Amino acid sequence: MEGDMGNNKLTAPLYKILLLYEDVFEPTSSVTENDYLTYLDRISAYYLGASQMDIYRYIRGLRSAGINLEQSTVKSIVFHICGLVKGGEADAD
C-alpha cells in the first residue's frame, strides 16, 4: 500500500476497511464477506456517534454495495475518507 497507511491512530481503522475487503478475495484468508460487512457496521456507528456525517455516509455507501465494488473503487473511497480525516475536514464536502 502507500505512505503511512495505517500508522495514524485516526486513519488506521479506515485503512482496515480496504485490507478487510482485499482479504475477502484472498484464497488463503479466513476473512469472510460477513466479517467485512460487520466491520463496516461497527465503524459507521462510531462516525455516526461522532457526528462526522460525511465519513459515516461514505462507509454506509460501502456497506450498501457490499463486495460488489471493484477493489480500485474501494481503495479510492478509503483514501478519500482518510484524506478528510487527516485534513480535519470530516464535515466538509
Short mmCIF file of N, CA, C and O in Angstrom, two decimals:
data_model
loop_
_atom_site.label_atom_id
_atom_site.label_comp_id
_atom_site.label_asym_id
_atom_site.label_seq_id
_atom_site.Cartn_x
_atom_site.Cartn_y
_atom_site.Cartn_z
N MET A 1 0.83 -1.18 0.00
CA MET A 1 0.00 0.00 0.00
C MET A 1 0.87 1.25 0.00
O MET A 1 2.03 1.17 -0.26
N GLU A 2 0.30 2.38 0.40
CA GLU A 2 1.02 3.62 0.19
C GLU A 2 1.30 4.36 1.49
O GLU A 2 0.55 4.27 2.45
N GLY A 3 2.42 5.10 1.49
CA GLY A 3 2.74 6.05 2.56
C GLY A 3 2.68 5.49 3.96
O GLY A 3 3.11 4.39 4.23
N ASP A 4 2.08 6.28 4.86
CA ASP A 4 1.99 5.89 6.26
C ASP A 4 0.68 5.19 6.56
O ASP A 4 0.14 5.27 7.65
N MET A 5 0.20 4.49 5.58
CA MET A 5 -1.10 3.84 5.68
C MET A 5 -1.22 3.04 6.97
O MET A 5 -0.46 2.14 7.23
N GLY A 6 -2.21 3.40 7.75
CA GLY A 6 -2.50 2.67 8.96
C GLY A 6 -1.68 3.06 10.16
O GLY A 6 -1.93 2.59 11.24
N ASN A 7 -0.68 3.91 9.98
CA ASN A 7 0.17 4.29 11.10
C ASN A 7 -0.48 5.37 11.96
O ASN A 7 -0.10 5.56 13.10
N ASN A 8 -1.42 6.08 11.44
CA ASN A 8 -2.09 7.15 12.16
C ASN A 8 -3.27 6.58 12.93
O ASN A 8 -4.07 5.83 12.38
N LYS A 9 -3.37 6.93 14.19
CA LYS A 9 -4.43 6.41 15.05
C LYS A 9 -5.82 6.73 14.50
O LYS A 9 -6.76 5.95 14.68
N LEU A 10 -5.95 7.85 13.81
CA LEU A 10 -7.25 8.24 13.27
C LEU A 10 -7.59 7.54 11.97
O LEU A 10 -8.76 7.28 11.67
N THR A 11 -6.58 7.24 11.16
CA THR A 11 -6.86 6.65 9.86
C THR A 11 -6.71 5.13 9.82
O THR A 11 -7.25 4.49 8.92
N ALA A 12 -6.02 4.54 10.77
CA ALA A 12 -5.82 3.08 10.76
C ALA A 12 -7.13 2.31 10.66
O ALA A 12 -7.23 1.36 9.87
N PRO A 13 -8.17 2.68 11.43
CA PRO A 13 -9.44 1.95 11.31
C PRO A 13 -10.08 2.09 9.92
O PRO A 13 -10.77 1.19 9.46
N LEU A 14 -9.80 3.20 9.26
CA LEU A 14 -10.35 3.40 7.91
C LEU A 14 -9.58 2.57 6.89
O LEU A 14 -10.18 1.96 6.00
N TYR A 15 -8.25 2.53 7.01
CA TYR A 15 -7.46 1.70 6.10
C TYR A 15 -7.81 0.23 6.26
O TYR A 15 -7.73 -0.55 5.32
N LYS A 16 -8.22 -0.15 7.46
CA LYS A 16 -8.59 -1.54 7.72
C LYS A 16 -9.76 -1.96 6.83
O LYS A 16 -9.87 -3.13 6.48
N ILE A 17 -10.61 -1.01 6.44
CA ILE A 17 -11.71 -1.32 5.53
C ILE A 17 -11.16 -1.94 4.25
O ILE A 17 -11.63 -2.99 3.80
N LEU A 18 -10.16 -1.29 3.67
CA LEU A 18 -9.56 -1.78 2.42
C LEU A 18 -8.88 -3.12 2.63
O LEU A 18 -9.02 -4.04 1.81
N LEU A 19 -8.16 -3.25 3.72
CA LEU A 19 -7.45 -4.50 3.99
C LEU A 19 -8.43 -5.67 4.15
O LEU A 19 -8.20 -6.75 3.61
N LEU A 20 -9.52 -5.44 4.86
CA LEU A 20 -10.52 -6.49 5.02
C LEU A 20 -11.18 -6.83 3.68
O LEU A 20 -11.40 -8.01 3.37
N TYR A 21 -11.50 -5.80 2.90
CA TYR A 21 -12.10 -6.02 1.59
C TYR A 21 -11.19 -6.90 0.73
O TYR A 21 -11.64 -7.87 0.11
N GLU A 22 -9.90 -6.58 0.71
CA GLU A 22 -8.95 -7.36 -0.08
C GLU A 22 -8.83 -8.78 0.46
O GLU A 22 -8.71 -9.74 -0.32
N ASP A 23 -8.88 -8.94 1.78
CA ASP A 23 -8.78 -10.26 2.38
C ASP A 23 -9.95 -11.16 2.02
O ASP A 23 -9.80 -12.38 1.93
N VAL A 24 -11.12 -10.58 1.82
CA VAL A 24 -12.29 -11.38 1.44
C VAL A 24 -12.00 -12.16 0.15
O VAL A 24 -12.42 -13.31 -0.01
N PHE A 25 -11.24 -11.57 -0.75
CA PHE A 25 -10.95 -12.18 -2.04
C PHE A 25 -9.65 -12.98 -2.06
O PHE A 25 -9.33 -13.60 -3.07
N GLU A 26 -8.92 -12.96 -0.96
CA GLU A 26 -7.66 -13.70 -0.87
C GLU A 26 -7.98 -15.15 -0.49
O GLU A 26 -8.54 -15.41 0.57
N PRO A 27 -7.62 -16.10 -1.36
CA PRO A 27 -7.98 -17.51 -1.12
C PRO A 27 -7.46 -18.07 0.20
O PRO A 27 -8.10 -18.94 0.78
N THR A 28 -6.33 -17.59 0.68
CA THR A 28 -5.75 -18.14 1.91
C THR A 28 -6.24 -17.42 3.17
O THR A 28 -5.87 -17.79 4.27
N SER A 29 -7.07 -16.41 3.00
CA SER A 29 -7.57 -15.63 4.14
C SER A 29 -8.81 -16.27 4.74
O SER A 29 -9.63 -16.87 4.05
N SER A 30 -8.95 -16.08 6.04
CA SER A 30 -10.15 -16.57 6.73
C SER A 30 -11.21 -15.47 6.85
O SER A 30 -12.28 -15.71 7.41
N VAL A 31 -10.93 -14.28 6.32
CA VAL A 31 -11.87 -13.16 6.39
C VAL A 31 -13.03 -13.43 5.42
O VAL A 31 -12.82 -13.75 4.26
N THR A 32 -14.24 -13.28 5.93
CA THR A 32 -15.43 -13.52 5.12
C THR A 32 -16.12 -12.20 4.76
O THR A 32 -15.81 -11.16 5.34
N GLU A 33 -17.04 -12.30 3.84
CA GLU A 33 -17.84 -11.12 3.49
C GLU A 33 -18.56 -10.59 4.73
O GLU A 33 -18.63 -9.38 4.94
N ASN A 34 -19.07 -11.48 5.55
CA ASN A 34 -19.75 -11.07 6.77
C ASN A 34 -18.82 -10.32 7.72
O ASN A 34 -19.23 -9.34 8.36
N ASP A 35 -17.56 -10.76 7.81
CA ASP A 35 -16.58 -10.04 8.64
C ASP A 35 -16.42 -8.61 8.16
O ASP A 35 -16.39 -7.66 8.96
N TYR A 36 -16.28 -8.45 6.85
CA TYR A 36 -16.13 -7.12 6.24
C TYR A 36 -17.35 -6.25 6.52
O TYR A 36 -17.22 -5.11 6.96
N LEU A 37 -18.54 -6.80 6.29
CA LEU A 37 -19.76 -6.02 6.49
C LEU A 37 -19.98 -5.67 7.96
O LEU A 37 -20.41 -4.56 8.28
N THR A 38 -19.65 -6.59 8.84
CA THR A 38 -19.78 -6.33 10.28
C THR A 38 -18.84 -5.21 10.71
O THR A 38 -19.22 -4.33 11.50
N TYR A 39 -17.63 -5.21 10.17
CA TYR A 39 -16.68 -4.14 10.49
C TYR A 39 -17.21 -2.79 10.00
O TYR A 39 -17.13 -1.79 10.71
N LEU A 40 -17.76 -2.77 8.78
CA LEU A 40 -18.34 -1.52 8.27
C LEU A 40 -19.47 -1.03 9.16
O LEU A 40 -19.59 0.17 9.41
N ASP A 41 -20.30 -1.94 9.65
CA ASP A 41 -21.38 -1.55 10.56
C ASP A 41 -20.81 -0.92 11.83
O ASP A 41 -21.29 0.12 12.29
N ARG A 42 -19.80 -1.56 12.38
CA ARG A 42 -19.22 -1.09 13.64
C ARG A 42 -18.56 0.28 13.47
O ARG A 42 -18.78 1.19 14.27
N ILE A 43 -17.77 0.44 12.43
CA ILE A 43 -17.05 1.70 12.25
C ILE A 43 -18.02 2.83 11.85
O ILE A 43 -17.84 3.98 12.23
N SER A 44 -19.07 2.50 11.11
CA SER A 44 -20.03 3.54 10.74
C SER A 44 -20.77 4.06 11.98
O SER A 44 -21.05 5.24 12.09
N ALA A 45 -21.04 3.17 12.93
CA ALA A 45 -21.69 3.59 14.17
C ALA A 45 -20.81 4.58 14.93
O ALA A 45 -21.30 5.55 15.51
N TYR A 46 -19.50 4.35 14.90
CA TYR A 46 -18.57 5.27 15.55
C TYR A 46 -18.67 6.66 14.93
O TYR A 46 -18.79 7.66 15.65
N TYR A 47 -18.61 6.74 13.61
CA TYR A 47 -18.64 8.05 12.94
C TYR A 47 -20.00 8.72 13.06
O TYR A 47 -20.08 9.94 13.13
N LEU A 48 -21.07 7.93 13.13
CA LEU A 48 -22.39 8.50 13.37
C LEU A 48 -22.42 9.13 14.77
O LEU A 48 -22.85 10.27 14.94
N GLY A 49 -21.91 8.39 15.74
CA GLY A 49 -21.87 8.90 17.12
C GLY A 49 -20.99 10.12 17.27
O GLY A 49 -21.24 10.97 18.12
N ALA A 50 -19.96 10.20 16.45
CA ALA A 50 -19.04 11.35 16.49
C ALA A 50 -19.55 12.51 15.63
O ALA A 50 -18.87 13.52 15.51
N SER A 51 -20.73 12.35 15.06
CA SER A 51 -21.35 13.37 14.20
C SER A 51 -20.48 13.75 13.01
O SER A 51 -20.49 14.90 12.56
N GLN A 52 -19.73 12.80 12.50
CA GLN A 52 -18.93 13.01 11.29
C GLN A 52 -19.70 12.38 10.13
O GLN A 52 -19.39 11.29 9.65
N MET A 53 -20.70 13.13 9.69
CA MET A 53 -21.68 12.58 8.77
C MET A 53 -21.15 12.26 7.38
O MET A 53 -21.60 11.30 6.75
N ASP A 54 -20.19 13.01 6.88
CA ASP A 54 -19.66 12.70 5.55
C ASP A 54 -18.96 11.34 5.56
O ASP A 54 -19.17 10.52 4.68
N ILE A 55 -18.15 11.12 6.57
CA ILE A 55 -17.45 9.84 6.66
C ILE A 55 -18.47 8.72 6.90
O ILE A 55 -18.38 7.66 6.29
N TYR A 56 -19.42 8.97 7.76
CA TYR A 56 -20.48 7.99 8.01
C TYR A 56 -21.17 7.61 6.70
O TYR A 56 -21.39 6.42 6.42
N ARG A 57 -21.51 8.59 5.88
CA ARG A 57 -22.21 8.30 4.62
C ARG A 57 -21.35 7.50 3.65
O ARG A 57 -21.85 6.60 2.97
N TYR A 58 -20.07 7.81 3.57
CA TYR A 58 -19.19 7.01 2.71
C TYR A 58 -19.15 5.55 3.17
O TYR A 58 -19.23 4.62 2.36
N ILE A 59 -19.02 5.36 4.46
CA ILE A 59 -18.94 4.00 4.99
C ILE A 59 -20.25 3.26 4.78
O ILE A 59 -20.28 2.09 4.41
N ARG A 60 -21.37 3.95 4.98
CA ARG A 60 -22.67 3.30 4.73
C ARG A 60 -22.83 2.97 3.25
O ARG A 60 -23.44 1.97 2.89
N GLY A 61 -22.28 3.81 2.38
CA GLY A 61 -22.31 3.51 0.95
C GLY A 61 -21.52 2.25 0.63
O GLY A 61 -21.97 1.40 -0.15
N LEU A 62 -20.36 2.11 1.25
CA LEU A 62 -19.58 0.89 1.08
C LEU A 62 -20.36 -0.32 1.60
O LEU A 62 -20.38 -1.38 0.97
N ARG A 63 -21.04 -0.12 2.72
CA ARG A 63 -21.83 -1.22 3.31
C ARG A 63 -22.96 -1.62 2.37
O ARG A 63 -23.22 -2.81 2.16
N SER A 64 -23.63 -0.64 1.80
CA SER A 64 -24.74 -0.93 0.88
C SER A 64 -24.26 -1.69 -0.35
O SER A 64 -24.95 -2.56 -0.86
N ALA A 65 -23.06 -1.35 -0.83
CA ALA A 65 -22.52 -2.01 -2.02
C ALA A 65 -21.97 -3.40 -1.70
O ALA A 65 -21.85 -4.23 -2.60
N GLY A 66 -21.64 -3.63 -0.44
CA GLY A 66 -21.07 -4.93 -0.07
C GLY A 66 -19.76 -5.18 -0.78
O GLY A 66 -18.91 -4.30 -0.86
N ILE A 67 -19.62 -6.38 -1.34
CA ILE A 67 -18.39 -6.72 -2.04
C ILE A 67 -18.56 -6.58 -3.55
O ILE A 67 -17.79 -7.14 -4.33
N ASN A 68 -19.56 -5.82 -3.96
CA ASN A 68 -19.88 -5.66 -5.38
C ASN A 68 -19.16 -4.51 -6.06
O ASN A 68 -19.48 -4.17 -7.19
N LEU A 69 -18.20 -3.91 -5.38
CA LEU A 69 -17.40 -2.83 -5.97
C LEU A 69 -16.04 -3.38 -6.38
O LEU A 69 -15.54 -4.35 -5.80
N GLU A 70 -15.43 -2.73 -7.33
CA GLU A 70 -14.07 -3.07 -7.72
C GLU A 70 -13.11 -2.65 -6.59
O GLU A 70 -13.37 -1.68 -5.88
N GLN A 71 -12.01 -3.35 -6.47
CA GLN A 71 -11.01 -3.03 -5.45
C GLN A 71 -10.53 -1.60 -5.61
O GLN A 71 -10.34 -0.88 -4.63
N SER A 72 -10.36 -1.15 -6.85
CA SER A 72 -9.88 0.21 -7.09
C SER A 72 -10.87 1.26 -6.59
O SER A 72 -10.48 2.33 -6.13
N THR A 73 -12.15 0.95 -6.66
CA THR A 73 -13.17 1.87 -6.17
C THR A 73 -13.14 1.94 -4.65
O THR A 73 -13.18 3.03 -4.07
N VAL A 74 -13.06 0.78 -4.01
CA VAL A 74 -12.97 0.76 -2.54
C VAL A 74 -11.72 1.50 -2.09
O VAL A 74 -11.77 2.32 -1.16
N LYS A 75 -10.60 1.27 -2.76
CA LYS A 75 -9.36 1.94 -2.41
C LYS A 75 -9.50 3.46 -2.55
O LYS A 75 -9.09 4.21 -1.66
N SER A 76 -10.11 3.90 -3.63
CA SER A 76 -10.30 5.33 -3.86
C SER A 76 -11.15 5.96 -2.75
O SER A 76 -10.83 7.04 -2.25
N ILE A 77 -12.20 5.29 -2.38
CA ILE A 77 -13.09 5.80 -1.33
C ILE A 77 -12.36 5.84 0.01
O ILE A 77 -12.43 6.83 0.74
N VAL A 78 -11.66 4.76 0.34
CA VAL A 78 -10.94 4.70 1.61
C VAL A 78 -9.88 5.80 1.68
O VAL A 78 -9.77 6.51 2.69
N PHE A 79 -9.12 5.99 0.60
CA PHE A 79 -8.10 7.03 0.61
C PHE A 79 -8.74 8.42 0.71
O PHE A 79 -8.20 9.31 1.36
N HIS A 80 -9.88 8.59 0.09
CA HIS A 80 -10.58 9.88 0.17
C HIS A 80 -11.02 10.18 1.60
O HIS A 80 -10.78 11.28 2.11
N ILE A 81 -11.64 9.22 2.25
CA ILE A 81 -12.12 9.49 3.61
C ILE A 81 -10.95 9.62 4.58
O ILE A 81 -11.03 10.40 5.53
N CYS A 82 -9.85 8.93 4.33
CA CYS A 82 -8.65 9.12 5.16
C CYS A 82 -8.12 10.54 4.98
O CYS A 82 -7.68 11.17 5.94
N GLY A 83 -8.17 11.03 3.76
CA GLY A 83 -7.75 12.41 3.50
C GLY A 83 -8.63 13.41 4.22
O GLY A 83 -8.14 14.41 4.73
N LEU A 84 -9.92 13.12 4.30
CA LEU A 84 -10.83 14.00 5.04
C LEU A 84 -10.45 14.03 6.51
O LEU A 84 -10.42 15.09 7.13
N VAL A 85 -10.16 12.86 7.06
CA VAL A 85 -9.80 12.78 8.47
C VAL A 85 -8.47 13.47 8.73
O VAL A 85 -8.33 14.26 9.66
N LYS A 86 -7.48 13.19 7.89
CA LYS A 86 -6.16 13.81 8.07
C LYS A 86 -6.21 15.32 7.94
O LYS A 86 -5.51 16.04 8.63
N GLY A 87 -7.08 15.78 7.04
CA GLY A 87 -7.20 17.23 6.82
C GLY A 87 -8.13 17.89 7.81
O GLY A 87 -8.32 19.10 7.74
N GLY A 88 -8.73 17.10 8.68
CA GLY A 88 -9.68 17.66 9.65
C GLY A 88 -10.93 18.20 8.98
O GLY A 88 -11.59 19.07 9.51
N GLU A 89 -11.26 17.63 7.83
CA GLU A 89 -12.41 18.12 7.06
C GLU A 89 -13.53 17.10 7.03
O GLU A 89 -14.25 16.98 6.06
N ALA A 90 -13.68 16.35 8.11
CA ALA A 90 -14.66 15.28 8.12
C ALA A 90 -16.08 15.76 7.87
O ALA A 90 -16.91 15.03 7.37
N ASP A 91 -16.37 17.00 8.18
CA ASP A 91 -17.72 17.52 7.97
C ASP A 91 -17.80 18.43 6.75
O ASP A 91 -18.83 19.03 6.50
N ALA A 92 -16.72 18.57 6.02
CA ALA A 92 -16.72 19.42 4.82
C ALA A 92 -16.97 18.57 3.59
O ALA A 92 -16.67 17.41 3.56
N ASP A 93 -17.50 19.16 2.57
CA ASP A 93 -17.65 18.49 1.28
C ASP A 93 -18.42 19.36 0.34
O ASP A 93 -19.48 19.78 0.53
#
